[in-house]
mmCIF file of C-alpha atoms in Angstrom:
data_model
loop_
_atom_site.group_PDB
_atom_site.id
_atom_site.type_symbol
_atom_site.label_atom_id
_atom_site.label_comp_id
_atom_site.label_asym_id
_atom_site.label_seq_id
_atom_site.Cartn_x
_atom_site.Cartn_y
_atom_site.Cartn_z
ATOM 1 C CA UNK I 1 -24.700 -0.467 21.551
ATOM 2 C CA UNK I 2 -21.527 -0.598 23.475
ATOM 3 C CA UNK I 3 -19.099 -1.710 20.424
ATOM 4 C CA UNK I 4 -20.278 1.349 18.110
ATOM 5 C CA UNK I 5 -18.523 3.901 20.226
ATOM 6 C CA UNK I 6 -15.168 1.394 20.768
ATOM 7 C CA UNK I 7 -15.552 1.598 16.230
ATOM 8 C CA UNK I 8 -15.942 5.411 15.972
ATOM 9 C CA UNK I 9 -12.918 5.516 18.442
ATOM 10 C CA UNK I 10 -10.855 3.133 16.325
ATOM 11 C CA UNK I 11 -11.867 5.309 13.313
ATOM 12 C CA UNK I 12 -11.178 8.081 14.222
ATOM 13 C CA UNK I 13 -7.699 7.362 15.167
ATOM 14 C CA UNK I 14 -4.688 8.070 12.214
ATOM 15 C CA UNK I 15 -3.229 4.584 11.906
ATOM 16 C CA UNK I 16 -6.491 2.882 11.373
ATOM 17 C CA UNK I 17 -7.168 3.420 7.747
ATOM 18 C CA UNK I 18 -3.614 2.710 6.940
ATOM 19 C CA UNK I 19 -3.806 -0.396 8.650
ATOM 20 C CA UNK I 20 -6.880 -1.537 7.241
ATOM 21 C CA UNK I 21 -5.184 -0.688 3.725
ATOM 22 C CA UNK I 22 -2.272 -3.062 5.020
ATOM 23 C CA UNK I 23 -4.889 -5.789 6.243
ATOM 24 C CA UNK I 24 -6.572 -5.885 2.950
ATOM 25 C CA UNK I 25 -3.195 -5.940 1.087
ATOM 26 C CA UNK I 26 -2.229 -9.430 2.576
ATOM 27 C CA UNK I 27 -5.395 -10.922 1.958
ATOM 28 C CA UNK I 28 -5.127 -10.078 -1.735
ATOM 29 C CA UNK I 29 -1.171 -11.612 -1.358
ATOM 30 C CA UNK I 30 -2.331 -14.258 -0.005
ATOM 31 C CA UNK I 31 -5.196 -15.058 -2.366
ATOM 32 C CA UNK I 32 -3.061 -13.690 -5.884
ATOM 33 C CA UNK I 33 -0.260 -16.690 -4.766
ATOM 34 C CA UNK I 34 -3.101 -18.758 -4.559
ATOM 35 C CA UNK I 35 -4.438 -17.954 -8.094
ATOM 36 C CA UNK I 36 -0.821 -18.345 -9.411
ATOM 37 C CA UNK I 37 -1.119 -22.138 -9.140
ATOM 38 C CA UNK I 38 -4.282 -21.910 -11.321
ATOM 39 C CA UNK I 39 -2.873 -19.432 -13.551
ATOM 40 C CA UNK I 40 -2.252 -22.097 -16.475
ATOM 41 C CA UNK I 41 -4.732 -20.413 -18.926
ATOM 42 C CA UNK I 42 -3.625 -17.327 -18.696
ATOM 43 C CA UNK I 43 -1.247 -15.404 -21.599
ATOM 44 C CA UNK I 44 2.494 -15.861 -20.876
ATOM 45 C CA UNK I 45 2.942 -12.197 -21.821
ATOM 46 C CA UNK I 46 1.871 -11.124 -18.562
ATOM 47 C CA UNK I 47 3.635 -14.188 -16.717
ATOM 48 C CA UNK I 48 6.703 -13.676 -15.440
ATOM 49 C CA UNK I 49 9.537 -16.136 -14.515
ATOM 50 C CA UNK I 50 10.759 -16.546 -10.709
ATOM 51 C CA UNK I 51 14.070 -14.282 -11.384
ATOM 52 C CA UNK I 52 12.246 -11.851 -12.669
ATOM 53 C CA UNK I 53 9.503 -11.912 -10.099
ATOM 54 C CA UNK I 54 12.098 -11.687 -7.224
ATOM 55 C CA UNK I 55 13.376 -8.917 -8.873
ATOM 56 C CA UNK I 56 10.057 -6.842 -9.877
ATOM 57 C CA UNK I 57 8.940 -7.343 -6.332
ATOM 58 C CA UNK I 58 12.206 -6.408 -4.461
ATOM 59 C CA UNK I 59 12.360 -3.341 -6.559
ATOM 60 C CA UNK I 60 8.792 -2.574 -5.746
ATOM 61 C CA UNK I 61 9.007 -2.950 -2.121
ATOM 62 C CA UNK I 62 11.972 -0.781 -1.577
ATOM 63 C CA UNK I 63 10.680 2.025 -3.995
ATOM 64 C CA UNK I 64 7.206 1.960 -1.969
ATOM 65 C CA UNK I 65 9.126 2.708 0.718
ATOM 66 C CA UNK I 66 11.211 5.054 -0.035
ATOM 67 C CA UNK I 67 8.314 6.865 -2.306
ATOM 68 C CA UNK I 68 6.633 6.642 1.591
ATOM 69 C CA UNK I 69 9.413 7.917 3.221
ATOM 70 C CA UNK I 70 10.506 10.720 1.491
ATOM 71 C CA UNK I 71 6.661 12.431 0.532
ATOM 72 C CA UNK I 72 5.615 12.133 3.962
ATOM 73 C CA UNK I 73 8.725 13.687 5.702
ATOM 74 C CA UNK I 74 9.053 16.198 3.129
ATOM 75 C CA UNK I 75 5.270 17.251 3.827
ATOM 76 C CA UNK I 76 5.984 17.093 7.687
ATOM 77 C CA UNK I 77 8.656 19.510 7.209
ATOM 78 C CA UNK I 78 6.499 22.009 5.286
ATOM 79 C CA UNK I 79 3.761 21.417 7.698
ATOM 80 C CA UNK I 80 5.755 22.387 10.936
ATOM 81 C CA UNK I 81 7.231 25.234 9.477
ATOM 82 C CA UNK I 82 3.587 26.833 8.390
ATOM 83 C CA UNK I 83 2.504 25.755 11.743
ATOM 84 C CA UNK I 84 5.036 27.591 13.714
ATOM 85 C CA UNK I 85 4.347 30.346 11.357
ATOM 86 C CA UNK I 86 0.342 30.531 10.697
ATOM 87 C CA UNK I 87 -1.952 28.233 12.331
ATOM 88 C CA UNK I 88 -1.415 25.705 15.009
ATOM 89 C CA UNK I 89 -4.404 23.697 13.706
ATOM 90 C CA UNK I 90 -2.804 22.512 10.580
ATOM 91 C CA UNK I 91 -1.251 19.674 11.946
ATOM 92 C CA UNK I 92 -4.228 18.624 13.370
ATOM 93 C CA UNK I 93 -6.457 19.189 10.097
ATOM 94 C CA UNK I 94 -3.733 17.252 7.762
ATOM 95 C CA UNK I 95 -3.563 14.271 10.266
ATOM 96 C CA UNK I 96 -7.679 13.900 10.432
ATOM 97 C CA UNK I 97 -7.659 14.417 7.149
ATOM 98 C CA UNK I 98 -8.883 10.985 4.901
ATOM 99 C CA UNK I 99 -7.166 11.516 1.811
ATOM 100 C CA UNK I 100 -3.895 11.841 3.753
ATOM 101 C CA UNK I 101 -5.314 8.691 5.230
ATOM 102 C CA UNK I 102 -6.652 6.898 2.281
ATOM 103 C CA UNK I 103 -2.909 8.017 0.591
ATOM 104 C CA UNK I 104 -0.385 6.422 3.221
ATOM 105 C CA UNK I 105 -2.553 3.389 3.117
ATOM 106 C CA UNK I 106 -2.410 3.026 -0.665
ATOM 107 C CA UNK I 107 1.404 3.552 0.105
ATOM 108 C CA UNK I 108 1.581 0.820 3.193
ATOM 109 C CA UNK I 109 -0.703 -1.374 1.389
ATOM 110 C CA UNK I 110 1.440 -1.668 -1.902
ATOM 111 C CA UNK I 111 4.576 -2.290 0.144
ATOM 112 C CA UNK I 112 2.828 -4.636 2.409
ATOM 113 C CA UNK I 113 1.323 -6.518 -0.715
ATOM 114 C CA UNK I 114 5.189 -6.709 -2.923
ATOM 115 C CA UNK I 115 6.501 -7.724 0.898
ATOM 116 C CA UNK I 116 4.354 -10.699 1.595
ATOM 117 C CA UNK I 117 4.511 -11.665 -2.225
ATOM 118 C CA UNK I 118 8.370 -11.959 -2.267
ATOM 119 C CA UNK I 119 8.091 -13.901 1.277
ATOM 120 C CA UNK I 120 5.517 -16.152 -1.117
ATOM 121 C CA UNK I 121 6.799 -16.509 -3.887
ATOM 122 C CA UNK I 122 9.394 -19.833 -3.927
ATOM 123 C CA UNK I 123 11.679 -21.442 -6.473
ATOM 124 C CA UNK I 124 10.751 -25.000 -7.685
ATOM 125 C CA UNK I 125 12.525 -27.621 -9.647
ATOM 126 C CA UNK I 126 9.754 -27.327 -12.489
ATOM 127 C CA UNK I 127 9.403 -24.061 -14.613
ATOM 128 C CA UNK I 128 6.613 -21.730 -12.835
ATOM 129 C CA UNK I 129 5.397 -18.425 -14.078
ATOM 130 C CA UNK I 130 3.674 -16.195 -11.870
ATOM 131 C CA UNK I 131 0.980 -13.846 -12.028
ATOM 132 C CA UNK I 132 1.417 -11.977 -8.807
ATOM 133 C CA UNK I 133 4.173 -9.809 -9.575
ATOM 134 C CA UNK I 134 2.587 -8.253 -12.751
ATOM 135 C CA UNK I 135 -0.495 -7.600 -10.016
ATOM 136 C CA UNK I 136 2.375 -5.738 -8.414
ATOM 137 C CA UNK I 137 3.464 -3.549 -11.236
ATOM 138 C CA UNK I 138 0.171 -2.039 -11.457
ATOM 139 C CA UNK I 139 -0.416 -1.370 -7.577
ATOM 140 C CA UNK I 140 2.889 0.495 -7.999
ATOM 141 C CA UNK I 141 1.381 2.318 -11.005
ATOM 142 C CA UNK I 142 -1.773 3.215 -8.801
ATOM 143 C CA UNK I 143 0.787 4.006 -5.993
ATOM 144 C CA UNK I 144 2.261 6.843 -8.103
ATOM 145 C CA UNK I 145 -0.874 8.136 -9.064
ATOM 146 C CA UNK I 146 -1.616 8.389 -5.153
ATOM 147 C CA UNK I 147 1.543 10.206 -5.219
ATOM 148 C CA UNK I 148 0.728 12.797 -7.697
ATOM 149 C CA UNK I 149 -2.968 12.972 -5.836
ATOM 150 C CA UNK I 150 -0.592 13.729 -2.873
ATOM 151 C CA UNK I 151 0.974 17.052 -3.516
ATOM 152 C CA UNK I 152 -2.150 18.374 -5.709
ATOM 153 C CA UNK I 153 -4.067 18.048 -2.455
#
């Protein structure tokens, strides 16, 4: 009985869905390296070579975060000038707010997951092709569709 109140507290705080998003993320880095030595009977077409995974993933990582950055600034900005204008509650509705939640985690997760990748993801003497960065691509592809979700809401 005592732990369900300490839960609802964590929940209802605004870093906690974010963080679970992040949480998540590494588990599915950590577990998409792992397939990537089993990977052998996949199609080479959506293999990609270590160069090209270094690059993929660096590119990804610093776009998430700058795709972060810059949406969630810009919507602070127009926030605290309608709430010094309207309604003092708007802050306070936008950071309870889930989506908003749900949308910076989608954000933190994809940069967490292209992070811990390119902190995985090694050269070898032997030729290896990898699997994880094409995962990549398409959480970057779901990240932008977070990001048009973002400024419809």
């Amino acid at each position: 009985m005592k732990n369900r109140p300490t839960w609802l507290m964590l929940r209802s705080h605004f870093w906690f869905i974010p963080a679970l998003y992040g949480l998540i993320s590494i588990i599915f880095a950590i577990l998409s390296t792992l397939f990537d030595q089993y990977a052998n009977f996949l199609p080479n077409f959506i293999l990609v070579d270590i160069s090209l995974a270094q690059t993929l993933l660096s590119t990804i990582t610093s776009s998430l975060l700058t795709m972060t950055t810059i949406s969630f600034s810009t919507i602070m900005v127009v926030l605290t000038t309608y709430l010094s204008q309207f309604s003092p509650r708007t802050m306070q509705d936008f950071l309870t707010d889930v989506n908003t939640q749900r949308i910076l985690g989608v954000f933190i997760g994809g940069f967490v997951y292209a992070l811990i990748l390119l902190l995985f993801i090694r050269e070898t003497n032997k030729q290896v092709l990898f699997l994880s960065p094409t995962l990549a691509v398409l959480y970057a592809i779901v990240c932008v569709g977070f990001f048009d979700f973002l400024f419809i809401m």
